[in-house]
CSV table of C-alpha atoms (C1' of nucleotides) in Angstrom, one decimal:
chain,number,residue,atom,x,y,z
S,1,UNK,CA,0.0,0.0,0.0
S,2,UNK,CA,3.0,2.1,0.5
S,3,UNK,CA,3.8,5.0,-1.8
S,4,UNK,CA,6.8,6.3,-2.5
S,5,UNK,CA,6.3,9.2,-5.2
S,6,UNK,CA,6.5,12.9,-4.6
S,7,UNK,CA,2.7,13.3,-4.8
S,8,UNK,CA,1.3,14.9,-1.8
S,9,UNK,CA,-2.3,14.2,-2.8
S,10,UNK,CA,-2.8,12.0,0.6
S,11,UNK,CA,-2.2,15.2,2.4
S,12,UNK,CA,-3.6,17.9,0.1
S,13,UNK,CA,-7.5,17.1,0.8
S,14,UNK,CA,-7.1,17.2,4.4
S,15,UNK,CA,-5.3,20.3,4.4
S,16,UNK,CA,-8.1,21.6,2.4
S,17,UNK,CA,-10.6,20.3,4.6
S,18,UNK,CA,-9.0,22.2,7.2
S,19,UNK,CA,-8.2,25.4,5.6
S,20,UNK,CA,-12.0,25.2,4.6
S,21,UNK,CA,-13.2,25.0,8.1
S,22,UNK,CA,-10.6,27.3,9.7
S,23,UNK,CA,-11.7,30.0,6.9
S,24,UNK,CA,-15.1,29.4,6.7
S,25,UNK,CA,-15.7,29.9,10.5
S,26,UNK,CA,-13.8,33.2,10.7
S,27,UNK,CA,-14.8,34.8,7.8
S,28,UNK,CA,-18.0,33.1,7.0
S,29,UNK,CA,-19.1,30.9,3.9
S,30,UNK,CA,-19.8,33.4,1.8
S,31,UNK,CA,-17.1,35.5,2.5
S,32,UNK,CA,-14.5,33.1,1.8
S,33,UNK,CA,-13.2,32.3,-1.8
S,34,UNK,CA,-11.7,29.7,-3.8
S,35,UNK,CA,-8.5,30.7,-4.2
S,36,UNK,CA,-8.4,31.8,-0.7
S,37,UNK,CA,-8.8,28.0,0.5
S,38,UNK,CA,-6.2,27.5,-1.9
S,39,UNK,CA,-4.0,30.1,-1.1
S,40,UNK,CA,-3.8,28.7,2.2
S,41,UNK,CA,-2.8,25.3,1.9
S,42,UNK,CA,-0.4,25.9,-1.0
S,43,UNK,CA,-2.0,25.3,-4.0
S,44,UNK,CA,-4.2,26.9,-7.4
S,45,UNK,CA,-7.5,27.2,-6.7
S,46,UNK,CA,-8.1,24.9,-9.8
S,47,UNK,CA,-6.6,21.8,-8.2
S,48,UNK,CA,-8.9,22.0,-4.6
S,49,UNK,CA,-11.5,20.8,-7.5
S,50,UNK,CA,-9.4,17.2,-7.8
S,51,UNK,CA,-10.8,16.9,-4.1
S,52,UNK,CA,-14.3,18.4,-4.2
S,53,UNK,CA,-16.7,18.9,-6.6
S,54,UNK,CA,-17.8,22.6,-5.1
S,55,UNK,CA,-17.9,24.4,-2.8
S,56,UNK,CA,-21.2,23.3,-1.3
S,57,UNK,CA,-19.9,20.3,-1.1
S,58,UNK,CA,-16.8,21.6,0.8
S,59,UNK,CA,-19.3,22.9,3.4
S,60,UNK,CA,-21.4,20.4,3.6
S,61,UNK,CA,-19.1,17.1,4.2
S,62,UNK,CA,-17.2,19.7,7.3
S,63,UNK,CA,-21.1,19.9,8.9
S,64,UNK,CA,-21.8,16.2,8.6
S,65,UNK,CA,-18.2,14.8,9.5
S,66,UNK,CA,-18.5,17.0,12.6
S,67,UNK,CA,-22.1,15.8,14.0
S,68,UNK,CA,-21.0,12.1,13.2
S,69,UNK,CA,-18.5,12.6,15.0
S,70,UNK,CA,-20.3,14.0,17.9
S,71,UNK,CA,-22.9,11.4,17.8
S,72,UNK,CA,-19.9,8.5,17.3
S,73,UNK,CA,-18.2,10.1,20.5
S,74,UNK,CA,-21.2,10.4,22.6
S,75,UNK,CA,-22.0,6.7,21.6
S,76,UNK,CA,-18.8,5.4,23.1
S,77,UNK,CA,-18.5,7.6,26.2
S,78,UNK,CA,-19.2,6.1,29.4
S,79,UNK,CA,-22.8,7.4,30.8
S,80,UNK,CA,-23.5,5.8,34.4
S,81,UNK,CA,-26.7,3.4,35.7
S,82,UNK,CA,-29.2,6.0,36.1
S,83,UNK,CA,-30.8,8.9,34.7
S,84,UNK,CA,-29.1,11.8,37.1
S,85,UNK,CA,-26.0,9.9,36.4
S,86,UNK,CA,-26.1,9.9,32.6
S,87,UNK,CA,-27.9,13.6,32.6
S,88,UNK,CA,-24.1,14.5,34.1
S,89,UNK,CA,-22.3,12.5,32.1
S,90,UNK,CA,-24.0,14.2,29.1
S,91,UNK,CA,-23.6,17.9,30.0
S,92,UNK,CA,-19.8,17.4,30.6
S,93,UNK,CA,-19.4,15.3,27.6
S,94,UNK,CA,-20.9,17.9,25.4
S,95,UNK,CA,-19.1,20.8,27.0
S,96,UNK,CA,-15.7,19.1,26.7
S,97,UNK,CA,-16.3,17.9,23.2
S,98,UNK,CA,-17.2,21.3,22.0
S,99,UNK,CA,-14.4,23.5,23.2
S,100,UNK,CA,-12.1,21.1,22.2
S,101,UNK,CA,-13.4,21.9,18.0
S,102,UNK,CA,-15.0,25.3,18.4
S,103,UNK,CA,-14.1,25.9,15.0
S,104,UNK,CA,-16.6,22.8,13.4
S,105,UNK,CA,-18.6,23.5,16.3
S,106,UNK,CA,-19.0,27.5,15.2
S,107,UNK,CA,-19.7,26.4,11.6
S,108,UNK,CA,-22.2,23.9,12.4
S,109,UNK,CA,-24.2,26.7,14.1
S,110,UNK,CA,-24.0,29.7,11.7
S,111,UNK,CA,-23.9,28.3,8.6
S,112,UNK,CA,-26.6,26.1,8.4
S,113,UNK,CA,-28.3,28.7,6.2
S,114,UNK,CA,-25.7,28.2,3.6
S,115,UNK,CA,-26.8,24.9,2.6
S,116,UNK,CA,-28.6,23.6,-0.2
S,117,UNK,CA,-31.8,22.6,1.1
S,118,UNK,CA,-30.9,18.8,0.7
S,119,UNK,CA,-27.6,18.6,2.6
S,120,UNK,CA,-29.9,21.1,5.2
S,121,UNK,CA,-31.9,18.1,5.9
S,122,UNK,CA,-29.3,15.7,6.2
S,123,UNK,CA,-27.4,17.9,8.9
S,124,UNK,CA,-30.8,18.6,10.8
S,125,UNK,CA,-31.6,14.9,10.9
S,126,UNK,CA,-28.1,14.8,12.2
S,127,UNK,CA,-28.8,17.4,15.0
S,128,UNK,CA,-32.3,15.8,16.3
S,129,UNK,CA,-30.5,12.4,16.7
S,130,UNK,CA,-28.3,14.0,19.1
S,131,UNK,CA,-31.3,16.4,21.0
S,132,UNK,CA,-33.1,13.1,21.0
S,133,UNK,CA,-30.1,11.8,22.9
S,134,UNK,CA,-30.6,14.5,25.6
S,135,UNK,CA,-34.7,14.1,25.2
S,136,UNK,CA,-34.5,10.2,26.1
S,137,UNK,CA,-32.7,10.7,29.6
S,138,UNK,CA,-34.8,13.1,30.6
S,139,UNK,CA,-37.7,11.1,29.6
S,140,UNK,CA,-36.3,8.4,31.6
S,141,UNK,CA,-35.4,9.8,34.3
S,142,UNK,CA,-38.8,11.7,34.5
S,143,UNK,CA,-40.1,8.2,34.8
S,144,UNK,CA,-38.5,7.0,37.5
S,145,UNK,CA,-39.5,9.5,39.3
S,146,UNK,CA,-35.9,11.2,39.3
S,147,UNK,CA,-36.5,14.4,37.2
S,148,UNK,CA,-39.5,16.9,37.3
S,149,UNK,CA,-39.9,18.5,33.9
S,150,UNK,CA,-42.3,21.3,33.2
S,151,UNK,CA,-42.3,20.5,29.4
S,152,UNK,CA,-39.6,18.0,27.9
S,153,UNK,CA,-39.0,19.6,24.5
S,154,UNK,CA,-38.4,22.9,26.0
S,155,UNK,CA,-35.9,21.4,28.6
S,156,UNK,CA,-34.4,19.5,26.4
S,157,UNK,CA,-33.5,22.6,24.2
S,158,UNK,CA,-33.1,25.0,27.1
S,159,UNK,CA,-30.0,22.1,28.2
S,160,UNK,CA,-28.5,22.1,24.8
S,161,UNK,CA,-28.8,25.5,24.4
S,162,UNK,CA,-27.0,26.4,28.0
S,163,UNK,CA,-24.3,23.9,27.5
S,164,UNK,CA,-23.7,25.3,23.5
S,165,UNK,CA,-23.5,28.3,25.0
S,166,UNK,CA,-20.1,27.7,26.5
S,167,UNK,CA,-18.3,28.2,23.4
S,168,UNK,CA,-19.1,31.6,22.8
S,169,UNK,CA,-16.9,32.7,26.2
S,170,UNK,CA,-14.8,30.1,27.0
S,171,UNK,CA,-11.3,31.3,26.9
S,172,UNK,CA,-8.2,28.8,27.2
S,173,UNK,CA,-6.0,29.7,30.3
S,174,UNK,CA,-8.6,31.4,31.8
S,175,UNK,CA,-10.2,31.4,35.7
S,176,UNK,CA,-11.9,28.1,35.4
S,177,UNK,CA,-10.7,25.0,33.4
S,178,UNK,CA,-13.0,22.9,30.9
S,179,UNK,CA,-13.6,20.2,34.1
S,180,UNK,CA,-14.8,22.9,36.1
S,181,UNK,CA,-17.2,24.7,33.6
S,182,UNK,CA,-18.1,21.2,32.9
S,183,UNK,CA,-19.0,20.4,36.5
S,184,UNK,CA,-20.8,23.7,37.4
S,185,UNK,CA,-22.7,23.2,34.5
S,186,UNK,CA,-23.9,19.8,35.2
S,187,UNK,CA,-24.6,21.3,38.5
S,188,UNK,CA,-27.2,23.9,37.2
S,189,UNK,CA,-28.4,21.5,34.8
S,190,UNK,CA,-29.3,18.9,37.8
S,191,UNK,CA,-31.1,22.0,39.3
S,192,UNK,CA,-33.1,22.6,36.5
S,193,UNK,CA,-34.9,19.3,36.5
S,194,UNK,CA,-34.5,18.5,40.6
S,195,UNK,CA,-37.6,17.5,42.2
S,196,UNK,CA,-39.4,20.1,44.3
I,1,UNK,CA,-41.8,70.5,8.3
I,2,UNK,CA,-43.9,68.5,6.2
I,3,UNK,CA,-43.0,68.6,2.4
I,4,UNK,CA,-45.0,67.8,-0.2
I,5,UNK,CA,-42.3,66.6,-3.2
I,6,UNK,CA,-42.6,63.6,-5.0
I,7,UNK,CA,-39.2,62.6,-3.2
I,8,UNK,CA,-39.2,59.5,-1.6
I,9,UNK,CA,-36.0,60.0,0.4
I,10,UNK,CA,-37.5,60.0,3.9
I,11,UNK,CA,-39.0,56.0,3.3
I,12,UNK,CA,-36.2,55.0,1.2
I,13,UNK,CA,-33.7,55.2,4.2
I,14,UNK,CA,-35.8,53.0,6.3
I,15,UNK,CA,-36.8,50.5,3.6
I,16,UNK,CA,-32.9,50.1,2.7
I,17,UNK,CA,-32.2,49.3,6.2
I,18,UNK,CA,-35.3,46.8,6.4
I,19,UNK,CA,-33.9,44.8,3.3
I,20,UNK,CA,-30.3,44.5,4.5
I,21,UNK,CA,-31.7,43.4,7.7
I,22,UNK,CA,-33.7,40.9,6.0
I,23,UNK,CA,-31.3,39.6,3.4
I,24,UNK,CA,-28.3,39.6,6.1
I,25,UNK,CA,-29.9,37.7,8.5
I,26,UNK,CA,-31.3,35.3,5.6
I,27,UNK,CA,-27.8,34.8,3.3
I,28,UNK,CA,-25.6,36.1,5.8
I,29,UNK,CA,-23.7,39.3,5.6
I,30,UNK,CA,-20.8,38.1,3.0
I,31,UNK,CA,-23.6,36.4,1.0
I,32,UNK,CA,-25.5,39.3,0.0
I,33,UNK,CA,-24.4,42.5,-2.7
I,34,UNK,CA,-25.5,45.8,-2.4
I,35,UNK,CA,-27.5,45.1,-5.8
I,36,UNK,CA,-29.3,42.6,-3.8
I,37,UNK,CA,-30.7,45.3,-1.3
I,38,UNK,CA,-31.0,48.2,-3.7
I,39,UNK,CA,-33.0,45.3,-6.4
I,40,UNK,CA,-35.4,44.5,-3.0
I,41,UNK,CA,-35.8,48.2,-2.3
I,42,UNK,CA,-36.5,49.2,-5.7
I,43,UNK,CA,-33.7,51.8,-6.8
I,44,UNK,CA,-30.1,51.1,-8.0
I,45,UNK,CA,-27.0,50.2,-6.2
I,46,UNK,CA,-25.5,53.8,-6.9
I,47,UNK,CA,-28.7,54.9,-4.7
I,48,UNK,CA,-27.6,53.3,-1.6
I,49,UNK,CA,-24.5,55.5,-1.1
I,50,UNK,CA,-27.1,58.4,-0.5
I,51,UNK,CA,-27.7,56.7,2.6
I,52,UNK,CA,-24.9,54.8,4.2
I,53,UNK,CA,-21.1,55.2,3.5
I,54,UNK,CA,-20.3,51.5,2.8
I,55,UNK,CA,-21.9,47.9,3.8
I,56,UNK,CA,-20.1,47.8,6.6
I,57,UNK,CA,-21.4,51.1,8.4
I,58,UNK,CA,-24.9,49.4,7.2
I,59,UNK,CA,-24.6,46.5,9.2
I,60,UNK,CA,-23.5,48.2,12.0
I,61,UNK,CA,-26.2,50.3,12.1
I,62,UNK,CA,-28.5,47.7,12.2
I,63,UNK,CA,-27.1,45.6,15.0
I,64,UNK,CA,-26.2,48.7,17.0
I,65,UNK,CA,-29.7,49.9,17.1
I,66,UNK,CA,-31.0,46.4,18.0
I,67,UNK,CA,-28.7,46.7,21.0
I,68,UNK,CA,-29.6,49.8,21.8
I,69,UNK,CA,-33.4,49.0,21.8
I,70,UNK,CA,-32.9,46.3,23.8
I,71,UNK,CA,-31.5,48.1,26.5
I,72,UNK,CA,-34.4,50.8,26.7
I,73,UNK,CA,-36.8,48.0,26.0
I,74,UNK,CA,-35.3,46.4,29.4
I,75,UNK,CA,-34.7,50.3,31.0
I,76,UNK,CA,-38.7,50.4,30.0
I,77,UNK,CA,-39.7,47.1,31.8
I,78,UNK,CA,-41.7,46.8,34.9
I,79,UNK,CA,-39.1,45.0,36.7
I,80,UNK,CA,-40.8,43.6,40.3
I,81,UNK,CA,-39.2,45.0,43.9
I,82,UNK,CA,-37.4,41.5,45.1
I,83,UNK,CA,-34.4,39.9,43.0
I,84,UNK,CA,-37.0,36.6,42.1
I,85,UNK,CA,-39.2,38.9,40.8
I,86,UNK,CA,-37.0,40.6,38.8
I,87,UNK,CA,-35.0,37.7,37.4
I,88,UNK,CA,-38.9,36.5,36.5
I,89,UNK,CA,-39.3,39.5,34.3
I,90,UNK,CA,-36.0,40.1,32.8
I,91,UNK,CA,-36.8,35.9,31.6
I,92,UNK,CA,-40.3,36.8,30.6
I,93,UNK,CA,-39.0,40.2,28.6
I,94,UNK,CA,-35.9,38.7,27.0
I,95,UNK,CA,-37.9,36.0,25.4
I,96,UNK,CA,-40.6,38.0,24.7
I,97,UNK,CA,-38.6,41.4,22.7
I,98,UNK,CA,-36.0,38.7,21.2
I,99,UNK,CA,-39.0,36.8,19.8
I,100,UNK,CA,-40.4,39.9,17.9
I,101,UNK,CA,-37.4,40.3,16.2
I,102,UNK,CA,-36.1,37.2,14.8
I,103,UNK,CA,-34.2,38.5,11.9
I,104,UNK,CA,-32.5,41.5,13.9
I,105,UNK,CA,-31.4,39.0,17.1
I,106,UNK,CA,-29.8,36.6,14.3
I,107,UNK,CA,-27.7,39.3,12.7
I,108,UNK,CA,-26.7,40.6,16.2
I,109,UNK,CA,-25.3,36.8,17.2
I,110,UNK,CA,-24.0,35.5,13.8
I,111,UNK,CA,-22.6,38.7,12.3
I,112,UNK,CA,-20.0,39.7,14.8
I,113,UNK,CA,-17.3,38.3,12.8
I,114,UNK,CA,-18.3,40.3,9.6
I,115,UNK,CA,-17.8,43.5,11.6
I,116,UNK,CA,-14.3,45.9,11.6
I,117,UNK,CA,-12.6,45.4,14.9
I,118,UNK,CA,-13.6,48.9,15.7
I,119,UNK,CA,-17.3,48.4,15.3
I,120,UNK,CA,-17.1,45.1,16.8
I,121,UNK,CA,-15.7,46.4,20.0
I,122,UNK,CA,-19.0,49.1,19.9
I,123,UNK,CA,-21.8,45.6,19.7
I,124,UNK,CA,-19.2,43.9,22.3
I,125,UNK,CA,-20.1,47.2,24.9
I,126,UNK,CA,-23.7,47.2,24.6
I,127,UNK,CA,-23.8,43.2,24.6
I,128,UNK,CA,-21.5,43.1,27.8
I,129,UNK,CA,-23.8,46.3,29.3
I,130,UNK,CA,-27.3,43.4,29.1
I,131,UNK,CA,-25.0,41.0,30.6
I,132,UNK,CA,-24.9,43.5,33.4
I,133,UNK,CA,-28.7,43.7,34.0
I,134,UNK,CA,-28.6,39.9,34.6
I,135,UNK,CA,-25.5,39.7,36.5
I,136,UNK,CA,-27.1,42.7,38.8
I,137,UNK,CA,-30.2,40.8,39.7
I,138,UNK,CA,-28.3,38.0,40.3
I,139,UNK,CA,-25.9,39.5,42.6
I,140,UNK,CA,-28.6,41.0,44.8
I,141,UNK,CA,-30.3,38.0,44.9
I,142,UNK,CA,-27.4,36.2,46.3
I,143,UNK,CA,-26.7,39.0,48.8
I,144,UNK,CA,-30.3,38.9,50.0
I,145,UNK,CA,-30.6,35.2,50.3
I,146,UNK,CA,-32.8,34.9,47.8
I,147,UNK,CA,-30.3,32.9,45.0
I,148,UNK,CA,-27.8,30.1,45.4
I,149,UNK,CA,-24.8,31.0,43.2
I,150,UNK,CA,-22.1,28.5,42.1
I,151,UNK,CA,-20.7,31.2,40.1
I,152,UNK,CA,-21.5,34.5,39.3
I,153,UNK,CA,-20.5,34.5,35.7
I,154,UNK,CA,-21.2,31.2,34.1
I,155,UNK,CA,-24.9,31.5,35.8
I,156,UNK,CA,-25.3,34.6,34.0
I,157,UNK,CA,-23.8,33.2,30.7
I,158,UNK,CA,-26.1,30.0,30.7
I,159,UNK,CA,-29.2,32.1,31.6
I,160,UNK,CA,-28.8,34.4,28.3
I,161,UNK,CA,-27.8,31.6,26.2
I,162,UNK,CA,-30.8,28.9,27.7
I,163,UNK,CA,-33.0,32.5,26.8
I,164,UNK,CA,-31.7,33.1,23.5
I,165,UNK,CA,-32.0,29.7,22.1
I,166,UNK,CA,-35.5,29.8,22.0
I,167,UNK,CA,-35.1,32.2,18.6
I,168,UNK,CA,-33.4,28.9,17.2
I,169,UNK,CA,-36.6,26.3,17.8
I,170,UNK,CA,-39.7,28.6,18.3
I,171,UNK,CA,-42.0,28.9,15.5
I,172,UNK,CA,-45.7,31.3,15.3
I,173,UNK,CA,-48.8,29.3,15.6
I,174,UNK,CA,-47.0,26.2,17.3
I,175,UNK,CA,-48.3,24.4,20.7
I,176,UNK,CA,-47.3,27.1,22.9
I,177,UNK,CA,-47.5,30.9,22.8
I,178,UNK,CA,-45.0,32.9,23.7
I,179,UNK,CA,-46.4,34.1,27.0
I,180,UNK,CA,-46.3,30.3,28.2
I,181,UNK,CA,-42.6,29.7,26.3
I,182,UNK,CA,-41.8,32.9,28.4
I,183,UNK,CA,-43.2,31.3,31.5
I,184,UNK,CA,-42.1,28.2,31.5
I,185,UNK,CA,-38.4,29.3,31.2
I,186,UNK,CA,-38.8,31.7,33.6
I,187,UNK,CA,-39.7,28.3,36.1
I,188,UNK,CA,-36.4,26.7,34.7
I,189,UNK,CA,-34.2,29.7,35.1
I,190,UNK,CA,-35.6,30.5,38.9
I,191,UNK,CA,-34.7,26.5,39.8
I,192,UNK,CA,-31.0,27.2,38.8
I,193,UNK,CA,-30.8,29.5,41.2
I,194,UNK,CA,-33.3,28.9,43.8
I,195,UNK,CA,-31.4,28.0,47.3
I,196,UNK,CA,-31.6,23.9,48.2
U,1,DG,C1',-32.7,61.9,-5.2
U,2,DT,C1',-32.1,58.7,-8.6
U,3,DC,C1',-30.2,57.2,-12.8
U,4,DT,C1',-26.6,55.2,-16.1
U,5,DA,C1',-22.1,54.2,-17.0
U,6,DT,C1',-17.9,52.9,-15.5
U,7,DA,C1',-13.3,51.6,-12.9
U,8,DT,C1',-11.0,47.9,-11.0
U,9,DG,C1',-10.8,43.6,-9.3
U,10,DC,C1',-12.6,39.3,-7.7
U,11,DT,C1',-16.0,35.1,-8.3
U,12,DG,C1',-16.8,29.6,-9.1
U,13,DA,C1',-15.7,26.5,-12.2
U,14,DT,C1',-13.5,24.3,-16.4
U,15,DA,C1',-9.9,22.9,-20.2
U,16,DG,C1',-5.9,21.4,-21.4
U,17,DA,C1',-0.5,21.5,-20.9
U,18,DC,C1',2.9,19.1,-18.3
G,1,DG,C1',-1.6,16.0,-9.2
G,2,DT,C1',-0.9,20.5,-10.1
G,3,DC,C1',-0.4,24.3,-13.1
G,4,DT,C1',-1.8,28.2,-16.2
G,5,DA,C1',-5.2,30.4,-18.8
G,6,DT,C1',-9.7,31.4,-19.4
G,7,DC,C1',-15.0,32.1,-19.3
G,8,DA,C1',-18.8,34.8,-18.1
G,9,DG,C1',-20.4,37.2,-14.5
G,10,DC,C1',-20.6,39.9,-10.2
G,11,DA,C1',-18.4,42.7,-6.4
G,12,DT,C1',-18.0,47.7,-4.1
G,13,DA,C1',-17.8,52.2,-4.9
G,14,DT,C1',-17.6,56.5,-7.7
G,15,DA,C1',-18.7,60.2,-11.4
G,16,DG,C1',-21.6,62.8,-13.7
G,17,DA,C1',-26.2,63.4,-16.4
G,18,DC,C1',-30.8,64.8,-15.3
DNA sequence: GTCTATATGCTGATAGAC
DNA sequence: GTCTATCAGCATATAGAC
């Protein structure tokens, strides 16, 4: 399987991937060019075409990659017995996981309105798996008596949305480290559902 | 004051910024040409420059005077004499003023990035001036007993972020009006803090 | 106050040389 | 696998007619 030659084709399309999503989150889709993506990673902006066949499609494979990822990640992490347990595990899974690719995580949210409506649909479908992730502990947990929930979509999205949130102050070296914004979090998350 | 020319000029200011609202917060700043919002407003693209210098003073016009609404909205607000009271309104109002302007409170969240550092740091004031408001009530709260804080600043953080992300899911004409979105979240955000 | 015309430069994507 | 050259079109902003 080995290559020898002086092609650097096994290293060009993730660089582009990664120029893509490094560009695309600062500047925003539709600010970002071509030959910009190109520019970056070292190459004419007719040769990113040997590697995608558009843009779009540039944009759309960064969104779904990332929520597979996230769904793939939250699959294997491990989530304790019981529902307060695994409503825990959840908010500091999704806190770490997201400041560790704020860049993915930045494009996943803001440019969802620069997709075709096709590859819109497959990213949504994406998203709801995960919310439905959230939405079945709470369920759970509301059943055994563990959780009181006023209304379990808008908890569910009121969680998310909390937790999401994170990214858009978290600063590395700061006051707090990720375990601790992922602990008080989970903290105020318990609260929100805690029996009276 | 009143003239009586065929002139348009006094409509054709607001209608300009109306459609760049609109098309921003729909295609995202980058995305959308100045041809675009003169072809919505019905004049040419040489027309525009009658009214704003550039596209960039144009969005920052619009998110500027968002912010600046929103803080005499809140100024406005019967606010309640005890800190629970008051943490119930500021709930009830944010979801209710952020809610009647969909397009505006998109633009103000997503297009930070399109803005020149100088104009970004004149959002980032009036942004971190709301945060205040909510920080305020929750400070007295906590000094009067009223709130359990784990921490000052991620409690505010959460609360605007659980608030705001009902722009993201809420839809007109859906199983709940706004009045009982507002309340309901007002419930969650008061268990957060309420002492155990 | 709005128009047309224009300057100057960039856009996504393709064709064909090497 | 990457390059250069190119297509047809659109970008922001300005100048000057009316």
């Amino acid at each position: 399987m080995a290559r020898k030659t002086g092609s650097r084709a096994e290293i060009t399309g993730p660089l582009i991937r990664q120029a893509a999503l490094r560009l695309f989150a600062r500047h925003g889709y539709g600010a970002v060019s071509m030959r910009q993506i190109a520019a970056e990673v070292g190459v004419q902006a007719g040769a990113l075409y040997l590697y995608t066949p558009d843009k779009q499609s540039l944009l759309y494979e960064l969104m779904r990659d990332h929520m597979q990822e996230l769904l793939a990640a939250w699959r294997d992490e491990p989530k304790g017995a019981n529902a307060p347990d695994r409503l825990s595990a959840f908010a500091r899974f999704h806190i770490r996981f997201h400041l560790e690719r704020p860049e993915a995580v930045f494009l996943a949210y803001m440019e969802l309105r620069a997709l075709s409506s096709e590859n819109f649909a497959g990213i949504e479908a994406l998203r709801q798996q995960y919310e439905g992730e959230l939405a079945e502990i709470l369920r759970d947990g509301a059943a055994a008596g563990d959780f009181h929930l006023d209304d379990l979509r808008l908890t569910t999205m009121s969680i998310i949305a909390m937790l999401t949130g994170v990214n858009t102050w978290y600063r590395e070296g700061g006051r707090l480290s990720r375990e601790e914004v992922g602990q008080i979090y989970a903290d105020m998350v318990r609260r929100i559902v805690e029996p009276a």
